[in-house]
XYZ file of C-alpha atoms in Angstrom:
557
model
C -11.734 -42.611 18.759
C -9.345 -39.877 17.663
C -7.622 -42.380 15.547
C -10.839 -43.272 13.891
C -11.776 -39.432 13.233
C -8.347 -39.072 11.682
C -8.332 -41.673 9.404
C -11.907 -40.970 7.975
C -11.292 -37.360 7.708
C -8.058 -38.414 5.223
C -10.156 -40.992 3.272
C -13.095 -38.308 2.761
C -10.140 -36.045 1.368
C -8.805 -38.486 -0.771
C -12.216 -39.143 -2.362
C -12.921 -35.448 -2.792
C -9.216 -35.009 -4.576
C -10.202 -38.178 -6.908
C -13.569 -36.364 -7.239
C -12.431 -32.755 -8.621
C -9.598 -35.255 -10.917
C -12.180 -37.045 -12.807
C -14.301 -33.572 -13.349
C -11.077 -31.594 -14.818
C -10.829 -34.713 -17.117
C -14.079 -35.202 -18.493
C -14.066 -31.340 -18.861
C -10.920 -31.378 -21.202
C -12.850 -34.106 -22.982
C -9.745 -36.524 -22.454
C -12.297 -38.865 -19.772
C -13.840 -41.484 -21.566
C -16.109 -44.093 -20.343
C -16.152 -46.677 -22.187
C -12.356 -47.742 -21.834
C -13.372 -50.740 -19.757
C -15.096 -51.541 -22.903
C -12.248 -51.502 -24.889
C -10.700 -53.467 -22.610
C -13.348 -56.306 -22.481
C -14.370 -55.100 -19.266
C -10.883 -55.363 -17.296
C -8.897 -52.908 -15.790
C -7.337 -50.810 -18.663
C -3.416 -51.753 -18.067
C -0.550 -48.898 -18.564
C 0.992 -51.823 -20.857
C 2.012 -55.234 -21.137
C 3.840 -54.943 -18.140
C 2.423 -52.261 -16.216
C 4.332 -49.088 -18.123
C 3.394 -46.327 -20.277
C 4.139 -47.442 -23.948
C 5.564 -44.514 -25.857
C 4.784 -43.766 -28.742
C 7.906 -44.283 -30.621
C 7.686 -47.593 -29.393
C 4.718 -48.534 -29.938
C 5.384 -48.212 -33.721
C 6.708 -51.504 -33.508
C 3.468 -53.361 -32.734
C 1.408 -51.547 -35.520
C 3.744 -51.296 -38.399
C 1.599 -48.973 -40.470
C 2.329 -45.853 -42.436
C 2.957 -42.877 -40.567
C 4.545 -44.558 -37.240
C 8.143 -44.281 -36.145
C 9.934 -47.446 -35.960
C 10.720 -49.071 -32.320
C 13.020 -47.608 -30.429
C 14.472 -51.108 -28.970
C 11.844 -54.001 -29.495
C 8.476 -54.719 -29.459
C 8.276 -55.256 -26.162
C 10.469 -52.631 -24.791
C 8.676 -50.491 -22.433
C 9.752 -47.243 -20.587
C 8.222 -44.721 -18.251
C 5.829 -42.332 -20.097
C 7.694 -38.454 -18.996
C 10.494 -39.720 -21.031
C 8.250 -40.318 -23.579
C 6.797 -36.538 -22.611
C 10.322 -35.149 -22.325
C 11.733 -36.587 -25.684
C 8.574 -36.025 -27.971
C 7.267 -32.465 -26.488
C 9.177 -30.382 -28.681
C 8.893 -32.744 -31.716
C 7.771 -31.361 -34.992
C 4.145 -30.612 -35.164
C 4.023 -32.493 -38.514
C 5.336 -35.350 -37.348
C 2.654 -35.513 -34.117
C 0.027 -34.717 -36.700
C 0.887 -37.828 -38.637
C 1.534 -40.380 -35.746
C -1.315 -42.879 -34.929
C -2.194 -44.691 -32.335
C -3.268 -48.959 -31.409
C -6.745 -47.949 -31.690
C -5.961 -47.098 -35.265
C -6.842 -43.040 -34.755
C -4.458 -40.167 -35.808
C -3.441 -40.263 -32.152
C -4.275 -36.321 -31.432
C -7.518 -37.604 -32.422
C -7.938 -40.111 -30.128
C -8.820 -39.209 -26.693
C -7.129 -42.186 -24.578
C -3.403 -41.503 -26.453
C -3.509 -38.331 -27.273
C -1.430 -37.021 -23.676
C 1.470 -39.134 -24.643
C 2.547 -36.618 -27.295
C 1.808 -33.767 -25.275
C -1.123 -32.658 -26.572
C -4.170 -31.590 -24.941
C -7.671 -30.956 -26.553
C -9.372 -27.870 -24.524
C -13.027 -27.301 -25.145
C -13.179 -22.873 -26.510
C -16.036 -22.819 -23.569
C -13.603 -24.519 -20.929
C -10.630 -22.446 -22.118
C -12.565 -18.894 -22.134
C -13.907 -19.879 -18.190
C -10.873 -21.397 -16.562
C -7.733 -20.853 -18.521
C -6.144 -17.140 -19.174
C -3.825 -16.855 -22.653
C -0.888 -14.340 -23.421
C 1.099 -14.305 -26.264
C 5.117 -14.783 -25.653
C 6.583 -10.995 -26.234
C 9.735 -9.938 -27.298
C 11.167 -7.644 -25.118
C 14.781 -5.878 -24.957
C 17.346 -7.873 -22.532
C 17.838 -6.857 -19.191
C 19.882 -7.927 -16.421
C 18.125 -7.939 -13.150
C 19.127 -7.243 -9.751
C 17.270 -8.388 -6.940
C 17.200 -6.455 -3.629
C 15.671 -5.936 -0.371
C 15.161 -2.676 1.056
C 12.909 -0.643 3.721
C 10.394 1.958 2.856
C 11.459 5.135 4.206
C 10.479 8.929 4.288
C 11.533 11.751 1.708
C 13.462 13.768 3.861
C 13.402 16.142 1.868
C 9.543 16.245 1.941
C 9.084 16.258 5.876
C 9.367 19.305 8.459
C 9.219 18.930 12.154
C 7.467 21.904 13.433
C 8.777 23.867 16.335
C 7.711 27.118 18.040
C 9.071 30.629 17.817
C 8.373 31.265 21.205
C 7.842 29.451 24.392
C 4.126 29.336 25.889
C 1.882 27.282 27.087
C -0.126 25.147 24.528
C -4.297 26.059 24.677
C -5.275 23.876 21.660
C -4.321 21.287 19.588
C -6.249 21.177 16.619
C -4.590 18.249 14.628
C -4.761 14.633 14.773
C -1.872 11.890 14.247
C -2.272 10.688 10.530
C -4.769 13.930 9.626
C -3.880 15.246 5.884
C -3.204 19.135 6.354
C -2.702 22.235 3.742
C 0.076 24.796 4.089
C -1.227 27.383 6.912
C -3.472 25.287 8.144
C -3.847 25.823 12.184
C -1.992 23.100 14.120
C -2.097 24.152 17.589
C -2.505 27.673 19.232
C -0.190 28.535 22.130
C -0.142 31.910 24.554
C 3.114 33.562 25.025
C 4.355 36.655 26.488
C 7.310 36.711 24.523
C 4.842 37.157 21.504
C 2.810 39.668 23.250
C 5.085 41.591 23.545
C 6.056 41.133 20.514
C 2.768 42.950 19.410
C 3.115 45.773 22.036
C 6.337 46.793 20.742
C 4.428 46.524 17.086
C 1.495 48.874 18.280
C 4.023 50.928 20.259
C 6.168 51.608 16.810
C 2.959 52.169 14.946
C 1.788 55.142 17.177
C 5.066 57.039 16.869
C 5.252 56.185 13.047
C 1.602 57.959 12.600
C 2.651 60.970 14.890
C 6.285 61.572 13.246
C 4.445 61.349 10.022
C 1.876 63.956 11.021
C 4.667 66.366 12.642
C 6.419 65.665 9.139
C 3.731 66.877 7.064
C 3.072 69.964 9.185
C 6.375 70.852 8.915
C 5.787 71.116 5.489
C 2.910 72.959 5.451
C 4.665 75.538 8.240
C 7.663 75.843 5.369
C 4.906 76.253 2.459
C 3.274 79.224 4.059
C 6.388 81.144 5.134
C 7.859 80.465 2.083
C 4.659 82.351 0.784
C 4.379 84.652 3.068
C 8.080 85.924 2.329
C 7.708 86.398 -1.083
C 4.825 88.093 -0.520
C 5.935 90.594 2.608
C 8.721 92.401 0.210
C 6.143 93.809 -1.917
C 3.119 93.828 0.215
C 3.389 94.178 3.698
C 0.077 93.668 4.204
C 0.723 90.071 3.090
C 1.601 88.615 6.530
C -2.323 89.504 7.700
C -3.609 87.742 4.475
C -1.504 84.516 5.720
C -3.228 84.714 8.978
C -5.150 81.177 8.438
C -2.005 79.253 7.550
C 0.063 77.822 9.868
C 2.805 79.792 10.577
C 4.030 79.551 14.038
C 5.891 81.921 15.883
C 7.916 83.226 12.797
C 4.419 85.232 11.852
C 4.976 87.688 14.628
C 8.327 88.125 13.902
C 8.068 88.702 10.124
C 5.001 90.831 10.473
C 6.634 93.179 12.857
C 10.274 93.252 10.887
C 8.302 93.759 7.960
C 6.513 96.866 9.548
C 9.643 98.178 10.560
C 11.022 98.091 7.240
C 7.593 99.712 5.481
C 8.244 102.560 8.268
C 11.634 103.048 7.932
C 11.400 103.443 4.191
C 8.315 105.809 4.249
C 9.856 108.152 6.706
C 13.587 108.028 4.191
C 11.319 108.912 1.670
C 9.503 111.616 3.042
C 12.766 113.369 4.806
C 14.206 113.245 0.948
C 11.192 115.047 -0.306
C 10.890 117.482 2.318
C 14.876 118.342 1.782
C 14.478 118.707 -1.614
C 12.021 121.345 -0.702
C 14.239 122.778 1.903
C 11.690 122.158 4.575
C 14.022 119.464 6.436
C 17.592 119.933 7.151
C 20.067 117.088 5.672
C 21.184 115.562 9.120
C 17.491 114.657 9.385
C 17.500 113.235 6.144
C 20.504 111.297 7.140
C 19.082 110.024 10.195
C 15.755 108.575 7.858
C 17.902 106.899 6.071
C 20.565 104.859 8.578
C 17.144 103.912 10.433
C 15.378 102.123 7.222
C 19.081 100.515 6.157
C 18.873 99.269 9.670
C 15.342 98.018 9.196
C 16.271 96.757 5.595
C 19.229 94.939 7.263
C 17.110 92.960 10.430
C 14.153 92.215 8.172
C 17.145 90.264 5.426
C 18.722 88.671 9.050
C 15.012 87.646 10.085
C 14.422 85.929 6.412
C 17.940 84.026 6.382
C 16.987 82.767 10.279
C 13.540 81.998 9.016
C 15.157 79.605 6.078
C 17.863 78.301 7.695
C 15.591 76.784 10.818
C 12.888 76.139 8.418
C 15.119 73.498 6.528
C 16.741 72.415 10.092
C 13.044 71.458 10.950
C 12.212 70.088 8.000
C 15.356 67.863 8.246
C 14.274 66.490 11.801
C 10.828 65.770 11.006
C 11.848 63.890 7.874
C 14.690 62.097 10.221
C 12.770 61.362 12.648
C 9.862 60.057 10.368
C 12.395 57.450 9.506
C 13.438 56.447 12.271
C 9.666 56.083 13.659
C 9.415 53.442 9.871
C 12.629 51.946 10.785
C 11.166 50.585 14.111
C 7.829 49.955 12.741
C 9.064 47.900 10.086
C 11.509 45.910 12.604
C 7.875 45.246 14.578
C 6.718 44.322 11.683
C 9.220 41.833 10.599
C 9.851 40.283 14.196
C 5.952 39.327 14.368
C 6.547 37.935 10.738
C 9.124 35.692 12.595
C 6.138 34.561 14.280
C 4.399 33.627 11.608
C 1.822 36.323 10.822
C 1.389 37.647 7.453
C 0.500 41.144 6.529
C -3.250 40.853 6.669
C -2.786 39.303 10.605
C -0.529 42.306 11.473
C -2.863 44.791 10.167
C -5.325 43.610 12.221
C -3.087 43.861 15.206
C -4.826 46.706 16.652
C -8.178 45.280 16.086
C -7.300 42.426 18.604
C -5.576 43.598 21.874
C -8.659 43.857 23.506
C -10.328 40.046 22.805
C -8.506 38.376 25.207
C -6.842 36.632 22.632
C -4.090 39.163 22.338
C -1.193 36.650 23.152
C -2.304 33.759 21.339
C 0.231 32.241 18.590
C -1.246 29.911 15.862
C 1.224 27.578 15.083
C 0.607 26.677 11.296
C 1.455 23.893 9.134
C 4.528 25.215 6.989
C 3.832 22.538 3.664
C 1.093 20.604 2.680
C 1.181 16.428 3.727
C 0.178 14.241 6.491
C 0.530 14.354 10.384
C 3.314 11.951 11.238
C 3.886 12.838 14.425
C 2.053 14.988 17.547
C 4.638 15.401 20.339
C 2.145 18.379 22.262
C -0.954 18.594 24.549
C -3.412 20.600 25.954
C -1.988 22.800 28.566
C 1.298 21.707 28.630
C 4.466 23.803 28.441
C 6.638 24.236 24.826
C 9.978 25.777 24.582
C 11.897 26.654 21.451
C 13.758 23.881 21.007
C 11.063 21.379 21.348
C 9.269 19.434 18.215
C 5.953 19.704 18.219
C 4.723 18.197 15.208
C 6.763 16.193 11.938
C 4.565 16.811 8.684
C 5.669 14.483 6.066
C 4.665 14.618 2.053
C 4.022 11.279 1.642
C 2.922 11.232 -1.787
C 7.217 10.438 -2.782
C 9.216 8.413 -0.916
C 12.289 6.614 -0.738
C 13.117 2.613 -0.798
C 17.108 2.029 1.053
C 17.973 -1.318 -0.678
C 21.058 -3.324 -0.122
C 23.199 -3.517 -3.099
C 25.653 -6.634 -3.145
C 29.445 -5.539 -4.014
C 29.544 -7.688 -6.643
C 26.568 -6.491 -8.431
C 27.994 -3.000 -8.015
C 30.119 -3.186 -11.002
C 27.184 -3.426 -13.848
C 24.988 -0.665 -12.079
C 28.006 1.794 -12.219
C 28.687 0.915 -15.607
C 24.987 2.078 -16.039
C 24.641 4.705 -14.650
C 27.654 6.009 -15.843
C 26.468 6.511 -19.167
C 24.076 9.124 -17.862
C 21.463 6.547 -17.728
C 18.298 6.182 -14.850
C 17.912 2.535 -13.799
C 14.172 1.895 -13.650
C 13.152 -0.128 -10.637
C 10.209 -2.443 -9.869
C 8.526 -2.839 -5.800
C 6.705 -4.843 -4.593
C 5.683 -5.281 -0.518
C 3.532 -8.085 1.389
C 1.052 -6.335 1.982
C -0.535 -5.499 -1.958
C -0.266 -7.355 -5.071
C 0.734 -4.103 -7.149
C 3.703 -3.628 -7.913
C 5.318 0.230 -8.092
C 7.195 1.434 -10.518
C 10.535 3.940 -9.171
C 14.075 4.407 -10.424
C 17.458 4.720 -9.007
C 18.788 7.875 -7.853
C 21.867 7.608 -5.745
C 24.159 4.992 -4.837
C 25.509 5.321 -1.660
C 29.595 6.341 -1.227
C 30.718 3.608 1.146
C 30.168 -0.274 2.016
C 29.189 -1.220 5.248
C 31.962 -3.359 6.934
C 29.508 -5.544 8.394
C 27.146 -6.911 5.912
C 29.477 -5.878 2.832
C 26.368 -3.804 0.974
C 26.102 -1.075 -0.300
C 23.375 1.440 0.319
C 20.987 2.116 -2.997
C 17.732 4.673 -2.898
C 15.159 4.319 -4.739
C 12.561 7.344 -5.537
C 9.328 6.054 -6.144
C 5.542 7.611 -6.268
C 3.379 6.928 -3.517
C -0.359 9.242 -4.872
C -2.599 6.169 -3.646
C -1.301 6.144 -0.106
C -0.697 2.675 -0.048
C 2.999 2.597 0.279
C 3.733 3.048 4.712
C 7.283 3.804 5.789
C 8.707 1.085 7.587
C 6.822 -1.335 4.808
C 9.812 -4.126 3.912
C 9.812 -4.248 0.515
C 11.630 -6.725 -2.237
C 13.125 -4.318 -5.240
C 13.907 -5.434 -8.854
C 16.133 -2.898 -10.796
C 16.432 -3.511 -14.833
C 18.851 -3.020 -16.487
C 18.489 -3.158 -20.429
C 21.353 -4.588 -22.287
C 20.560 -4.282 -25.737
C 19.772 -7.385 -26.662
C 16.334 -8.875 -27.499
C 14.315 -12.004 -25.698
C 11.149 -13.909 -25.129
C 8.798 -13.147 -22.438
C 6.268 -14.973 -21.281
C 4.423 -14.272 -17.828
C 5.775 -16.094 -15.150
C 2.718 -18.434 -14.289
C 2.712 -19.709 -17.939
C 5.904 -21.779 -16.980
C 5.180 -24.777 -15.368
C 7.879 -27.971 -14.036
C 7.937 -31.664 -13.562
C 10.759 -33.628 -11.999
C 12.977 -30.578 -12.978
C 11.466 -30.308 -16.338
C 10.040 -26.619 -17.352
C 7.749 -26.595 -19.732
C 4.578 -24.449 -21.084
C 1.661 -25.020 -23.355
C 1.843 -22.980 -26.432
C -1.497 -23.264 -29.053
C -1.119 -25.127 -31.738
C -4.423 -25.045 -33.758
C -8.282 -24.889 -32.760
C -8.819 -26.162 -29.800
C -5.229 -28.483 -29.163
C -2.464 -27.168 -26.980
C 0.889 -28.456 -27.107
C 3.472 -29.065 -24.049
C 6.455 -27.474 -25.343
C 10.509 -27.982 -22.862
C 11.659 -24.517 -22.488
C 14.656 -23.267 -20.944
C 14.231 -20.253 -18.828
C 16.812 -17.624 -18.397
C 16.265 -14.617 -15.446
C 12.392 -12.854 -14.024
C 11.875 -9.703 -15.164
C 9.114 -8.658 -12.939
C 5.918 -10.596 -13.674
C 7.343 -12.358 -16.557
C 10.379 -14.765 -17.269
C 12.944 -14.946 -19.990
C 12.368 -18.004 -22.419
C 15.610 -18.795 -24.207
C 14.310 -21.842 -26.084
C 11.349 -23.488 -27.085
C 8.454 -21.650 -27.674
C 7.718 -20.143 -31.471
C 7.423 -16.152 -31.343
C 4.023 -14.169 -30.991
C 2.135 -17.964 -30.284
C -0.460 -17.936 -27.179
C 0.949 -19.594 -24.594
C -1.522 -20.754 -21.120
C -1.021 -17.939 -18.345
C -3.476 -18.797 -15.868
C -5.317 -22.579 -15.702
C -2.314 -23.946 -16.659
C -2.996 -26.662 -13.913
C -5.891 -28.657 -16.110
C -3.667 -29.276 -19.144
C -0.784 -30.514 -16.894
C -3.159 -32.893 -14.826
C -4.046 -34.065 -18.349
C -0.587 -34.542 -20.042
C 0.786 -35.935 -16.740
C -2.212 -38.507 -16.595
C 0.403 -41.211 -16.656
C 1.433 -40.932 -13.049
C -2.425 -41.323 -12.027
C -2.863 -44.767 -14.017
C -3.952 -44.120 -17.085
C -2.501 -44.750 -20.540
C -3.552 -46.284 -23.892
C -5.331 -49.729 -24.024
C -3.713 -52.803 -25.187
């Protein structure tokens, strides 16, 4: 029974094959059905003997104008490729002039028309199945063809590890989640960073009190510098400085002052009352020693008065500095853990919202989460990686570059020239364009390559490290050639060929000889006539129609 299945399913495949045959054909118009007809209702034979008559030698039998003579006899029959192979690149005149035994030009006639290679293609069939291009010329390039792995930029991926070690409260990221620069990745509390923050609000406080003890100093040395000026002319100065601070040195340069303002009023009034002869002179003398006394500790007082003013005024100032100096090392060691200036001013806001020893650890570039190495609650030292963000909008391609093909892409790049590159991958049809940056500086021993990178753009995403990818790098060497895409080249029993227009709606099958692939399209060295359309895609329905010999058919008798 499983026999029987078997063989029906084959014959039901065979029919549908023979089915979808006869429907190309009548579609290229090449079917006819009336060749029993022609044939007085027999089987329509190859030729006299079974073969293919070619052309060339059918000439013989018909003897009229326009025919080539026989190649070796009436009679003489031979397979119809040869026929193919030997006439497809004949002149077009000469195919345009050649009849056939029905007494047609023979590109007229649709039963002998495939032996010269030439198919008639409906415009409505062509514009539905078939896909034209025209053969290019194109500069000369030598290609080498490599395989290589798609890798990471590393120089366009971090890992990310934390300042301090803690214990993790949140992660906030997933594995293959697209993240900005800052964003939050995970939030961790650590003591080491709380005090970090202490230390901050501790330098803070004594930075705002040696700044205040600073500035009063100032004021202090302000108002005694006022009050001094004033005091030697006005002793009555010191009690108009009353609501200025002054310190202790008021007291003292009020009551020196007094002294003075004494001293000199009794001098002056022992003077006048000698000159009247109403004191004696040793009283006079006395006056006087006691206000140059006077005079003397009031200057003593002053020079005190300046010389600790500026000694104060020197510590404050010092020791402002040295309150900034270990606010600003706060300050910088909590920028070591990754806040900015706006997070440190608000510092002081936060030590009592029970948040105080949290550390955000943030995403240091823009790119994608390629790896998450943390969870919640667990435990992170220093040295640990807890996330790799990767940029994977660039990456690299490591290809393996043959020794011998070493020589022509030093020679290139030598020149201070950029090999362009071409990859392609299983997964997608597209193929991504990169170039040739570096060519690695040794060969491995075992597989004799050498390392080559190639930089390539990756904006659509669709590029994976890891992806195994097949690279073609071009280089140009000056020259010029035809190009034709690669599915417009077609083969037969090791024959390439292509169909090239000719005029209206008749192709031709034209031998080519192909040289190397440059990407999507092949180098034709011979055989095709420059800027002509040549079949791209559908080339299948002209061959099944020039190669109709193989099926059976051929020209009546």
């Amino acid at each position: 029974m499983n026999t029987f299945k078997g063989t029906r399913h084959a014959v039901t495949a065979l029919a549908v094959f023979a089915a979808i045959t006869l429907v190309l054909l009548w579609l290229t118009g090449t079917f006819s059905g009336d060749r029993a007809e022609a044939s007085g209702g027999q089987p329509q034979a190859a030729g006299h003997d079974g073969h293919d008559h070619p052309q060339a030698e059918r000439e013989g039998h018909e003897g009229t104008e326009g025919r080539n003579e026989p190649a070796h006899g009436g009679d003489a029959c031979c397979p119809a490729d040869s026929a193919q192979a030997t006439l497809a690149n004949v002149d077009p005149g000469r195919i345009e002039k050649a009849r056939c035994e029905h007494d047609l030009r023979q590109i007229d006639c649709d039963e002998c028309r495939y032996e010269l290679g030439v198919v008639k293609l409906q415009p409505a069939v062509s514009q539905a199945l078939t896909r034209t291009a025209k053969v290019e010329q194109a500069e000369a390039v030598t290609t080498l063809q490599l395989t290589g792995e798609v890798q990471f930029d590393q120089t366009s991926m971090v890992d990310v590890l934390p300042v301090a070690p803690g214990k993790v409260v949140s992660v906030q990221v997933r594995l293959g989640q697209r993240v900005g620069q800052g964003d939050v990745l995970a939030v961790i509390r650590s003591s080491e960073f709380g005090e970090a923050k202490a230390t901050y609000l501790e330098a803070l406080a004594a930075a705002e009190i040696a700044n205040r003890e600073k500035e009063q100093q100032a004021e202090i040395s302000a108002a005694l510098e006022k009050m001094l000026a004033g005091l030697e002319t006005d002793p009555a100065a010191g009690t108009a400085s009353r609501n200025e601070p002054l310190g202790e040195w008021r007291a003292k340069l009020v009551g020196a002052a007094a002294r003075l303002q004494q001293a000199r009023a009794v001098a002056e009034r022992e003077k006048a009352l000698v000159d009247k002869r109403a004191s004696s002179q040793a009283e006079y003398e006395t006056a006087q020693r006691e206000f140059q006394t006077a005079q003397a500790e009031f200057a003593a007082l002053v020079e005190e008065i300046h010389l600790n003013l500026n000694l104060d005024r020197l510590k404050a100032q010092n020791a402002a500095r040295l309150a900034e100096a270990k606010l600003s090392a706060a300050e910088q060691r909590l920028h070591l853990f990754g806040l900015d200036d706006a997070a440190i001013q608000a510092v002081p806001r936060m030590q009592d919202n029970g948040r105080f020893a949290d550390l955000e650890i943030r995403s240091p570039q823009a790119g994608t989460v390629t790896a998450v190495n943390i969870t919640q609650g667990r435990s992170v030292e220093t040295t640990q990686c807890l996330f790799t963000i990767a940029d994977l909008s660039n990456l690299w391609v490591w290809c393996n570059l043959y020794e011998r093909h070493l020589g022509v892409l030093h020679a290139f790049m030598a020149e201070g020239r950029t090999p362009r590159a071409t990859v392609r991958v299983p997964a997608f049809e597209d193929v991504f364009d990169g170039v040739v940056d570096l060519v690695g500086s040794t060969v491995d021993e075992t597989t004799r390559t050498i390392k080559v990178r190639v930089q390539l753009k990756n904006d659509a995403g669709k590029l994976k490290p890891g992806m195994f990818a097949s690279v073609d790098v071009e280089l140009p060497t000056g020259g010029k050639v035809a190009l034709v895409p690669r599915s417009a080249v077609l083969t037969d029993e090791g024959q390439t060929f292509a169909f090239q227009h000719w005029k209206e709606d008749l192709w031709l099958r034209r031998n080519v000889q192909v040289g190397r692939a440059q990407g999507d399209k092949v180098e034709v060295l011979a055989g095709l006539d420059p800027d002509a359309p040549v079949v791209a895609g559908g080339a299948f329905l002209l061959k099944s129609d020039v190669l109709r010999a193989k099926m059976g058919a051929g020209c009546a008798d």
